[in-house]
PDB file of C-alpha atoms in Angstrom:
ATOM      1  CA  MET A   1     141.685 153.731  65.633  1.00 59.00           C
ATOM      2  CA  ALA A   2     138.130 152.080  66.851  1.00 73.00           C
ATOM      3  CA  ALA A   3     135.414 154.122  67.969  1.00 92.00           C
ATOM      4  CA  VAL A   4     135.152 151.674  70.883  1.00 97.00           C
ATOM      5  CA  HIS A   5     137.385 150.285  73.412  1.00 98.00           C
ATOM      6  CA  VAL A   6     138.567 146.441  72.960  1.00 98.00           C
ATOM      7  CA  THR A   7     140.521 144.432  75.318  1.00 98.00           C
ATOM      8  CA  VAL A   8     142.781 141.944  74.185  1.00 97.00           C
ATOM      9  CA  TRP A   9     143.768 138.934  74.979  1.00 98.00           C
ATOM     10  CA  ASP A  10     146.362 136.697  74.326  1.00 97.00           C
ATOM     11  CA  ASP A  11     148.171 133.840  76.361  1.00 96.00           C
ATOM     12  CA  ARG A  12     149.789 131.916  73.740  1.00 95.00           C
ATOM     13  CA  ASP A  13     153.611 132.925  74.613  1.00 90.00           C
ATOM     14  CA  ARG A  14     152.384 131.789  78.524  1.00 83.00           C
ATOM     15  CA  VAL A  15     151.274 128.280  77.693  1.00 69.00           C
ATOM     16  CA  GLY A  16     153.632 125.824  79.392  1.00 57.00           C
ATOM     17  CA  GLY A  17     154.871 128.506  81.456  1.00 50.00           C
ATOM     18  CA  GLY A  18     156.792 130.376  79.359  1.00 45.00           C
ATOM     19  CA  ARG A  19     158.865 126.833  77.888  1.00 41.00           C
ATOM     20  CA  ALA A  20     158.891 127.180  74.882  1.00 39.00           C
ATOM     21  CA  PRO A  21     156.062 124.856  73.500  1.00 40.00           C
ATOM     22  CA  THR A  22     155.698 120.718  72.424  1.00 37.00           C
ATOM     23  CA  ALA A  23     155.208 119.362  68.736  1.00 36.00           C
ATOM     24  CA  SER A  24     152.231 118.493  70.348  1.00 36.00           C
ATOM     25  CA  ARG A  25     151.348 121.572  71.950  1.00 38.00           C
ATOM     26  CA  ALA A  26     152.214 123.575  68.998  1.00 37.00           C
ATOM     27  CA  SER A  27     149.858 121.770  67.624  1.00 39.00           C
ATOM     28  CA  VAL A  28     146.985 123.363  69.077  1.00 43.00           C
ATOM     29  CA  THR A  29     148.335 126.632  69.506  1.00 41.00           C
ATOM     30  CA  PRO A  30     149.060 127.504  65.919  1.00 48.00           C
ATOM     31  CA  ALA A  31     150.367 131.406  66.066  1.00 47.00           C
ATOM     32  CA  ALA A  32     147.815 132.208  62.692  1.00 61.00           C
ATOM     33  CA  ALA A  33     145.289 130.660  65.254  1.00 90.00           C
ATOM     34  CA  THR A  34     141.539 132.400  63.744  1.00 94.00           C
ATOM     35  CA  PRO A  35     140.700 135.022  66.483  1.00 96.00           C
ATOM     36  CA  ALA A  36     137.936 135.741  68.306  1.00 97.00           C
ATOM     37  CA  LEU A  37     135.608 138.643  69.053  1.00 98.00           C
ATOM     38  CA  PHE A  38     132.964 138.491  72.133  1.00 98.00           C
ATOM     39  CA  ILE A  39     130.198 141.613  72.015  1.00 98.00           C
ATOM     40  CA  HIS A  40     128.447 141.354  75.354  1.00 98.00           C
ATOM     41  CA  ASN A  41     124.905 141.675  76.807  1.00 98.00           C
ATOM     42  CA  ILE A  42     123.604 144.933  78.620  1.00 98.00           C
ATOM     43  CA  PHE A  43     124.803 145.357  82.519  1.00 98.00           C
ATOM     44  CA  THR A  44     128.273 144.914  81.742  1.00 98.00           C
ATOM     45  CA  TRP A  45     130.844 144.949  79.575  1.00 98.00           C
ATOM     46  CA  GLY A  46     133.747 142.732  77.546  1.00 98.00           C
ATOM     47  CA  SER A  47     136.113 141.110  80.852  1.00 98.00           C
ATOM     48  CA  ASP A  48     133.654 141.594  83.286  1.00 98.00           C
ATOM     49  CA  SER A  49     133.353 138.476  85.583  1.00 97.00           C
ATOM     50  CA  THR A  50     129.663 139.441  86.404  1.00 98.00           C
ATOM     51  CA  TYR A  51     128.124 139.032  82.926  1.00 98.00           C
ATOM     52  CA  GLY A  52     130.542 139.487  80.873  1.00 98.00           C
ATOM     53  CA  PHE A  53     133.668 137.161  79.354  1.00 98.00           C
ATOM     54  CA  ALA A  54     135.897 137.262  82.139  1.00 98.00           C
ATOM     55  CA  GLY A  55     134.935 132.810  82.230  1.00 98.00           C
ATOM     56  CA  GLN A  56     135.736 132.828  78.585  1.00 98.00           C
ATOM     57  CA  ARG A  57     140.011 133.896  79.866  1.00 98.00           C
ATOM     58  CA  PRO A  58     141.522 129.965  79.697  1.00 98.00           C
ATOM     59  CA  LEU A  59     140.825 130.123  75.526  1.00 98.00           C
ATOM     60  CA  ALA A  60     143.742 132.954  74.978  1.00 98.00           C
ATOM     61  CA  ASP A  61     145.960 130.189  75.594  1.00 97.00           C
ATOM     62  CA  SER A  62     145.282 129.021  71.817  1.00 96.00           C
ATOM     63  CA  ARG A  63     143.942 132.316  69.945  1.00 96.00           C
ATOM     64  CA  ARG A  64     143.533 136.029  70.603  1.00 96.00           C
ATOM     65  CA  LEU A  65     140.233 136.802  71.731  1.00 98.00           C
ATOM     66  CA  LEU A  66     139.228 140.499  71.646  1.00 98.00           C
ATOM     67  CA  LEU A  67     135.744 141.308  73.928  1.00 98.00           C
ATOM     68  CA  MET A  68     134.905 144.746  72.253  1.00 98.00           C
ATOM     69  CA  ASP A  69     132.839 147.348  74.975  1.00 98.00           C
ATOM     70  CA  ARG A  70     129.873 148.615  73.411  1.00 98.00           C
ATOM     71  CA  ARG A  71     129.001 152.710  73.152  1.00 98.00           C
ATOM     72  CA  GLY A  72     128.639 153.520  77.181  1.00 98.00           C
ATOM     73  CA  TYR A  73     129.910 150.589  78.424  1.00 98.00           C
ATOM     74  CA  GLY A  74     133.298 149.543  80.059  1.00 98.00           C
ATOM     75  CA  ASP A  75     136.467 151.438  77.920  1.00 98.00           C
ATOM     76  CA  SER A  76     134.372 152.665  75.115  1.00 98.00           C
ATOM     77  CA  PRO A  77     132.554 156.382  74.941  1.00 98.00           C
ATOM     78  CA  ASP A  78     129.400 157.456  76.302  1.00 97.00           C
ATOM     79  CA  THR A  79     126.299 157.156  74.177  1.00 97.00           C
ATOM     80  CA  ALA A  80     122.935 159.103  74.364  1.00 96.00           C
ATOM     81  CA  ARG A  81     120.890 155.742  73.026  1.00 96.00           C
ATOM     82  CA  SER A  82     122.847 152.356  72.264  1.00 97.00           C
ATOM     83  CA  ASP A  83     121.988 151.067  69.614  1.00 98.00           C
ATOM     84  CA  PHE A  84     122.268 147.395  67.716  1.00 98.00           C
ATOM     85  CA  ASP A  85     122.774 149.162  64.834  1.00 98.00           C
ATOM     86  CA  VAL A  86     125.509 151.256  65.874  1.00 98.00           C
ATOM     87  CA  ASP A  87     127.130 148.583  67.871  1.00 98.00           C
ATOM     88  CA  ALA A  88     126.970 146.212  64.082  1.00 98.00           C
ATOM     89  CA  GLU A  89     128.984 149.259  62.440  1.00 98.00           C
ATOM     90  CA  ASP A  90     131.519 148.827  65.350  1.00 98.00           C
ATOM     91  CA  VAL A  91     131.761 145.528  64.914  1.00 98.00           C
ATOM     92  CA  LEU A  92     132.447 145.174  61.594  1.00 97.00           C
ATOM     93  CA  GLU A  93     135.282 148.442  61.964  1.00 96.00           C
ATOM     94  CA  VAL A  94     136.950 146.027  64.488  1.00 96.00           C
ATOM     95  CA  LEU A  95     136.976 143.114  62.467  1.00 95.00           C
ATOM     96  CA  GLY A  96     138.316 145.111  59.544  1.00 93.00           C
ATOM     97  CA  ALA A  97     140.918 146.116  61.292  1.00 91.00           C
ATOM     98  CA  GLU A  98     141.448 142.928  62.844  1.00 86.00           C
ATOM     99  CA  ALA A  99     141.847 141.793  58.961  1.00 82.00           C
ATOM    100  CA  SER A 100     143.900 144.396  57.958  1.00 76.00           C
ATOM    101  CA  ALA A 101     146.622 143.632  61.010  1.00 72.00           C
ATOM    102  CA  ALA A 102     146.378 139.732  60.414  1.00 62.00           C
ATOM    103  CA  GLY A 103     145.423 139.482  57.039  1.00 63.00           C
ATOM    104  CA  PRO A 104     142.020 138.338  55.575  1.00 65.00           C
ATOM    105  CA  GLY A 105     139.885 134.949  56.645  1.00 70.00           C
ATOM    106  CA  GLY A 106     138.064 136.914  59.377  1.00 87.00           C
ATOM    107  CA  ALA A 107     137.211 135.924  63.119  1.00 96.00           C
ATOM    108  CA  HIS A 108     135.020 134.010  65.557  1.00 97.00           C
ATOM    109  CA  LEU A 109     132.206 135.968  66.009  1.00 98.00           C
ATOM    110  CA  MET A 110     130.442 135.326  69.184  1.00 98.00           C
ATOM    111  CA  GLY A 111     127.755 137.372  70.994  1.00 98.00           C
ATOM    112  CA  HIS A 112     125.247 137.490  74.022  1.00 98.00           C
ATOM    113  CA  GLY A 113     121.507 138.410  74.882  1.00 98.00           C
ATOM    114  CA  ASN A 114     122.314 142.119  72.973  1.00 98.00           C
ATOM    115  CA  GLY A 115     125.154 142.180  71.800  1.00 98.00           C
ATOM    116  CA  ALA A 116     124.082 139.081  69.753  1.00 98.00           C
ATOM    117  CA  VAL A 117     121.442 140.584  67.655  1.00 98.00           C
ATOM    118  CA  ALA A 118     124.480 142.979  67.269  1.00 98.00           C
ATOM    119  CA  ALA A 119     126.886 140.024  65.864  1.00 98.00           C
ATOM    120  CA  LEU A 120     123.702 138.619  63.757  1.00 98.00           C
ATOM    121  CA  ILE A 121     123.685 142.089  61.682  1.00 98.00           C
ATOM    122  CA  ALA A 122     127.428 142.251  61.528  1.00 98.00           C
ATOM    123  CA  ALA A 123     127.645 139.071  60.364  1.00 97.00           C
ATOM    124  CA  ALA A 124     124.263 139.262  57.412  1.00 97.00           C
ATOM    125  CA  ARG A 125     126.238 142.704  56.488  1.00 97.00           C
ATOM    126  CA  ARG A 126     129.741 141.830  56.078  1.00 96.00           C
ATOM    127  CA  PRO A 127     130.086 137.766  56.167  1.00 96.00           C
ATOM    128  CA  ASP A 128     133.432 137.952  54.757  1.00 95.00           C
ATOM    129  CA  LEU A 129     134.894 139.249  57.912  1.00 96.00           C
ATOM    130  CA  VAL A 130     133.281 136.447  60.066  1.00 96.00           C
ATOM    131  CA  ARG A 131     134.261 133.053  60.258  1.00 96.00           C
ATOM    132  CA  SER A 132     131.911 132.027  62.297  1.00 97.00           C
ATOM    133  CA  LEU A 133     128.942 133.053  65.029  1.00 98.00           C
ATOM    134  CA  ALA A 134     128.327 131.642  68.349  1.00 98.00           C
ATOM    135  CA  LEU A 135     124.882 133.316  70.053  1.00 98.00           C
ATOM    136  CA  VAL A 136     124.881 132.736  74.005  1.00 98.00           C
ATOM    137  CA  GLN A 137     121.281 132.980  74.951  1.00 98.00           C
ATOM    138  CA  PRO A 138     119.958 135.432  71.880  1.00 98.00           C
ATOM    139  CA  SER A 139     117.811 138.271  72.331  1.00 97.00           C
ATOM    140  CA  ALA A 140     116.641 138.735  68.531  1.00 97.00           C
ATOM    141  CA  PHE A 141     112.922 138.457  69.768  1.00 97.00           C
ATOM    142  CA  THR A 142     111.712 139.311  65.799  1.00 95.00           C
ATOM    143  CA  ALA A 143     113.480 136.171  64.170  1.00 95.00           C
ATOM    144  CA  ALA A 144     111.450 134.053  66.143  1.00 96.00           C
ATOM    145  CA  ALA A 145     108.017 135.686  66.566  1.00 95.00           C
ATOM    146  CA  HIS A 146     106.114 133.158  65.073  1.00 94.00           C
ATOM    147  CA  HIS A 147     106.146 131.392  68.332  1.00 94.00           C
ATOM    148  CA  PRO A 148     103.795 131.385  70.535  1.00 95.00           C
ATOM    149  CA  VAL A 149     105.951 132.450  73.705  1.00 95.00           C
ATOM    150  CA  VAL A 150     107.916 135.033  71.840  1.00 96.00           C
ATOM    151  CA  ALA A 151     104.802 136.254  69.980  1.00 94.00           C
ATOM    152  CA  ASP A 152     103.157 136.715  73.912  1.00 93.00           C
ATOM    153  CA  LEU A 153     106.274 139.156  74.710  1.00 92.00           C
ATOM    154  CA  LEU A 154     106.248 141.281  71.354  1.00 92.00           C
ATOM    155  CA  ASP A 155     102.613 142.431  71.997  1.00 90.00           C
ATOM    156  CA  ARG A 156     103.160 143.015  75.196  1.00 86.00           C
ATOM    157  CA  VAL A 157     106.036 145.327  74.891  1.00 85.00           C
ATOM    158  CA  ARG A 158     104.303 146.488  71.811  1.00 80.00           C
ATOM    159  CA  ASP A 159     101.383 147.088  73.123  1.00 73.00           C
ATOM    160  CA  GLY A 160     102.655 149.866  75.513  1.00 64.00           C
ATOM    161  CA  ALA A 161     103.901 147.584  78.194  1.00 59.00           C
ATOM    162  CA  PRO A 162     105.230 150.117  81.277  1.00 61.00           C
ATOM    163  CA  GLY A 163     108.840 151.388  80.496  1.00 73.00           C
ATOM    164  CA  ILE A 164     111.055 153.183  83.541  1.00 83.00           C
ATOM    165  CA  PRO A 165     109.210 155.556  85.168  1.00 85.00           C
ATOM    166  CA  ASP A 166     111.109 159.162  85.876  1.00 86.00           C
ATOM    167  CA  GLY A 167     113.641 159.420  88.389  1.00 92.00           C
ATOM    168  CA  VAL A 168     114.392 155.831  88.697  1.00 95.00           C
ATOM    169  CA  THR A 169     118.197 155.420  88.981  1.00 97.00           C
ATOM    170  CA  PRO A 170     120.475 153.271  88.006  1.00 98.00           C
ATOM    171  CA  GLU A 171     121.031 151.427  91.090  1.00 98.00           C
ATOM    172  CA  GLN A 172     116.991 151.280  91.960  1.00 97.00           C
ATOM    173  CA  TYR A 173     116.597 149.823  88.453  1.00 97.00           C
ATOM    174  CA  LEU A 174     119.517 147.272  88.915  1.00 97.00           C
ATOM    175  CA  ARG A 175     117.763 146.238  92.349  1.00 97.00           C
ATOM    176  CA  ALA A 176     114.313 145.586  90.810  1.00 95.00           C
ATOM    177  CA  SER A 177     116.157 143.670  87.963  1.00 95.00           C
ATOM    178  CA  THR A 178     117.724 141.365  90.106  1.00 96.00           C
ATOM    179  CA  GLU A 179     116.805 140.954  93.313  1.00 95.00           C
ATOM    180  CA  GLY A 180     113.916 141.668  91.776  1.00 93.00           C
ATOM    181  CA  LEU A 181     113.807 138.640  90.461  1.00 92.00           C
ATOM    182  CA  GLY A 182     115.054 136.413  93.214  1.00 92.00           C
ATOM    183  CA  MET A 183     118.764 136.817  92.259  1.00 94.00           C
ATOM    184  CA  ALA A 184     121.572 138.446  93.459  1.00 95.00           C
ATOM    185  CA  MET A 185     122.416 141.668  93.197  1.00 97.00           C
ATOM    186  CA  PRO A 186     125.934 142.681  91.918  1.00 98.00           C
ATOM    187  CA  GLU A 187     128.071 145.124  93.562  1.00 98.00           C
ATOM    188  CA  PRO A 188     126.406 148.810  92.706  1.00 98.00           C
ATOM    189  CA  THR A 189     130.375 150.290  91.742  1.00 98.00           C
ATOM    190  CA  SER A 190     129.950 153.360  89.511  1.00 98.00           C
ATOM    191  CA  ARG A 191     131.763 151.138  86.644  1.00 98.00           C
ATOM    192  CA  ARG A 192     128.454 148.600  86.302  1.00 98.00           C
ATOM    193  CA  LEU A 193     126.121 151.741  87.692  1.00 98.00           C
ATOM    194  CA  ARG A 194     127.117 152.733  84.525  1.00 98.00           C
ATOM    195  CA  ALA A 195     126.347 150.321  82.171  1.00 98.00           C
ATOM    196  CA  VAL A 196     123.020 150.190  83.829  1.00 98.00           C
ATOM    197  CA  ALA A 197     122.283 153.796  82.603  1.00 98.00           C
ATOM    198  CA  THR A 198     123.016 153.037  79.002  1.00 98.00           C
ATOM    199  CA  SER A 199     121.388 149.972  79.379  1.00 98.00           C
ATOM    200  CA  MET A 200     118.618 151.535  80.470  1.00 96.00           C
ATOM    201  CA  ARG A 201     118.088 153.787  77.799  1.00 95.00           C
ATOM    202  CA  GLU A 202     118.841 151.027  74.755  1.00 96.00           C
ATOM    203  CA  ARG A 203     117.467 151.011  71.977  1.00 96.00           C
ATOM    204  CA  PRO A 204     114.673 148.315  72.314  1.00 94.00           C
ATOM    205  CA  VAL A 205     115.309 144.609  70.358  1.00 94.00           C
ATOM    206  CA  TRP A 206     112.266 144.113  69.385  1.00 93.00           C
ATOM    207  CA  GLU A 207     112.692 146.889  66.789  1.00 94.00           C
ATOM    208  CA  ALA A 208     115.765 145.026  65.226  1.00 96.00           C
ATOM    209  CA  GLU A 209     115.116 143.161  62.233  1.00 93.00           C
ATOM    210  CA  ILE A 210     117.775 140.302  61.770  1.00 94.00           C
ATOM    211  CA  PRO A 211     118.301 139.441  58.392  1.00 94.00           C
ATOM    212  CA  LEU A 212     118.070 135.175  58.661  1.00 96.00           C
ATOM    213  CA  GLU A 213     118.309 135.115  54.286  1.00 96.00           C
ATOM    214  CA  ALA A 214     121.860 136.843  54.064  1.00 96.00           C
ATOM    215  CA  ILE A 215     123.769 134.784  57.354  1.00 96.00           C
ATOM    216  CA  ARG A 216     121.614 131.068  55.469  1.00 95.00           C
ATOM    217  CA  GLY A 217     123.393 132.361  52.147  1.00 96.00           C
ATOM    218  CA  ALA A 218     126.826 132.914  53.833  1.00 95.00           C
ATOM    219  CA  ALA A 219     126.901 129.630  54.708  1.00 95.00           C
ATOM    220  CA  LEU A 220     128.443 130.783  58.374  1.00 96.00           C
ATOM    221  CA  PRO A 221     128.836 127.834  60.898  1.00 97.00           C
ATOM    222  CA  VAL A 222     126.633 128.561  63.699  1.00 98.00           C
ATOM    223  CA  LEU A 223     126.156 127.741  67.795  1.00 98.00           C
ATOM    224  CA  VAL A 224     124.121 128.745  69.572  1.00 98.00           C
ATOM    225  CA  ILE A 225     124.390 128.472  73.862  1.00 98.00           C
ATOM    226  CA  CYS A 226     121.253 128.534  75.789  1.00 98.00           C
ATOM    227  CA  GLY A 227     120.349 127.498  79.643  1.00 98.00           C
ATOM    228  CA  THR A 228     118.234 124.858  80.300  1.00 98.00           C
ATOM    229  CA  TRP A 229     116.822 127.672  83.104  1.00 97.00           C
ATOM    230  CA  GLU A 230     115.374 124.409  85.260  1.00 94.00           C
ATOM    231  CA  ARG A 231     117.249 126.431  88.609  1.00 89.00           C
ATOM    232  CA  ALA A 232     115.956 129.814  87.789  1.00 94.00           C
ATOM    233  CA  PRO A 233     113.858 131.904  90.187  1.00 94.00           C
ATOM    234  CA  ALA A 234     110.088 131.342  88.237  1.00 94.00           C
ATOM    235  CA  ALA A 235     109.654 134.829  87.167  1.00 91.00           C
ATOM    236  CA  TYR A 236     112.561 135.418  85.407  1.00 93.00           C
ATOM    237  CA  ARG A 237     112.351 131.834  83.695  1.00 95.00           C
ATOM    238  CA  GLU A 238     109.081 132.909  83.458  1.00 93.00           C
ATOM    239  CA  HIS A 239     108.979 136.044  81.507  1.00 90.00           C
ATOM    240  CA  VAL A 240     112.391 136.230  80.035  1.00 93.00           C
ATOM    241  CA  GLY A 241     113.989 132.628  80.155  1.00 96.00           C
ATOM    242  CA  LEU A 242     111.007 131.044  78.225  1.00 97.00           C
ATOM    243  CA  PRO A 243     111.311 133.741  75.354  1.00 97.00           C
ATOM    244  CA  LEU A 244     115.091 133.547  75.387  1.00 98.00           C
ATOM    245  CA  MET A 245     114.891 129.360  74.918  1.00 98.00           C
ATOM    246  CA  ALA A 246     112.506 129.764  72.360  1.00 98.00           C
ATOM    247  CA  VAL A 247     114.895 132.218  70.429  1.00 98.00           C
ATOM    248  CA  ALA A 248     117.466 129.457  70.641  1.00 98.00           C
ATOM    249  CA  GLU A 249     115.490 126.869  69.896  1.00 98.00           C
ATOM    250  CA  SER A 250     114.260 128.541  66.264  1.00 97.00           C
ATOM    251  CA  LEU A 251     117.487 130.529  65.564  1.00 97.00           C
ATOM    252  CA  THR A 252     119.320 127.046  65.473  1.00 98.00           C
ATOM    253  CA  ASP A 253     117.202 126.059  62.773  1.00 97.00           C
ATOM    254  CA  SER A 254     116.367 128.924  61.226  1.00 96.00           C
ATOM    255  CA  LEU A 255     120.108 129.189  60.030  1.00 97.00           C
ATOM    256  CA  GLY A 256     121.423 125.495  60.200  1.00 97.00           C
ATOM    257  CA  GLY A 257     123.230 125.271  64.163  1.00 97.00           C
ATOM    258  CA  ARG A 258     123.760 123.454  66.710  1.00 98.00           C
ATOM    259  CA  LEU A 259     122.387 123.719  70.266  1.00 98.00           C
ATOM    260  CA  LEU A 260     124.070 123.691  72.920  1.00 98.00           C
ATOM    261  CA  ARG A 261     122.122 123.166  76.595  1.00 98.00           C
ATOM    262  CA  VAL A 262     124.220 124.079  79.242  1.00 97.00           C
ATOM    263  CA  PRO A 263     122.089 123.933  83.172  1.00 96.00           C
ATOM    264  CA  GLY A 264     121.575 126.962  84.736  1.00 95.00           C
ATOM    265  CA  TYR A 265     120.818 130.475  83.045  1.00 96.00           C
ATOM    266  CA  TYR A 266     123.194 132.182  82.192  1.00 96.00           C
ATOM    267  CA  PRO A 267     125.809 129.473  80.169  1.00 97.00           C
ATOM    268  CA  HIS A 268     129.210 131.386  80.114  1.00 98.00           C
ATOM    269  CA  THR A 269     129.688 132.153  84.015  1.00 98.00           C
ATOM    270  CA  GLN A 270     127.762 129.848  85.386  1.00 97.00           C
ATOM    271  CA  GLU A 271     129.278 126.955  83.379  1.00 98.00           C
ATOM    272  CA  PRO A 272     132.133 128.673  81.388  1.00 98.00           C
ATOM    273  CA  ALA A 273     134.175 125.171  81.179  1.00 98.00           C
ATOM    274  CA  ALA A 274     131.161 123.364  79.251  1.00 98.00           C
ATOM    275  CA  VAL A 275     131.339 126.283  77.333  1.00 98.00           C
ATOM    276  CA  ASN A 276     134.691 126.494  76.755  1.00 98.00           C
ATOM    277  CA  ALA A 277     134.813 123.067  75.449  1.00 98.00           C
ATOM    278  CA  ALA A 278     131.943 124.032  73.239  1.00 98.00           C
ATOM    279  CA  LEU A 279     133.921 126.930  71.695  1.00 98.00           C
ATOM    280  CA  ARG A 280     137.360 125.067  71.166  1.00 98.00           C
ATOM    281  CA  GLU A 281     135.669 122.020  68.892  1.00 97.00           C
ATOM    282  CA  PHE A 282     134.011 124.663  67.565  1.00 98.00           C
ATOM    283  CA  TRP A 283     135.755 126.976  66.331  1.00 97.00           C
ATOM    284  CA  GLY A 284     138.326 124.125  66.093  1.00 92.00           C
TER     285      GLY A 284
END
């Protein structure tokens, strides 16, 4: 049994309202379609509708979707400190279990933000378990350290940018991270606040070493998805959006991938139809 919780969506048996699929429908919803594993970002969990992958549920009409809750998030066990290296090992455990159950061939891997960092590391360690790699606004800053915007960000955080002050509660941190930047704050449910508390003590992603050469050597198909950020609050765009766009462009070039730009700043939740269409085409 995996150390983390995995939500499984598989709606292939409900295609056509429960009727047997027609020949044309069967041709695009094969019973053995390659599954896809999703790895979420901070403040969220796999099936979350606010920041997670609820908007990708329609893709379950043609394949199994596996939504992993990272440690300390969703229905996974608590952790003293969330760590991208540990997350990567959890990803490989889930992929390995899927390969044992469904047979060899690997799974499509999709990660968002910090979850994309774990996905990159996992793919580099065991590319034989990965059919393709889709990255939504990956927080792989060290992989784009040559870019001036990213270099400035790394300089700030490495030179002792102020951390989270003692005594700040998860609800206060959530409010500062959303309303403080001009965005709506999601309801501070216990589930949300647990995710925020875990995010507050995550290992910084700027400590991650991204093994790009191993991924290039595996010749994995790569799709990078990034928002255009023109409608984002100004502070959020400047401090978060510009570095993330630079990382997306850099990784696309480094890995020989394809870059998809969509309006907004949370592509898979704000523009799920566009993202889902791209994933259908990418996965084949």
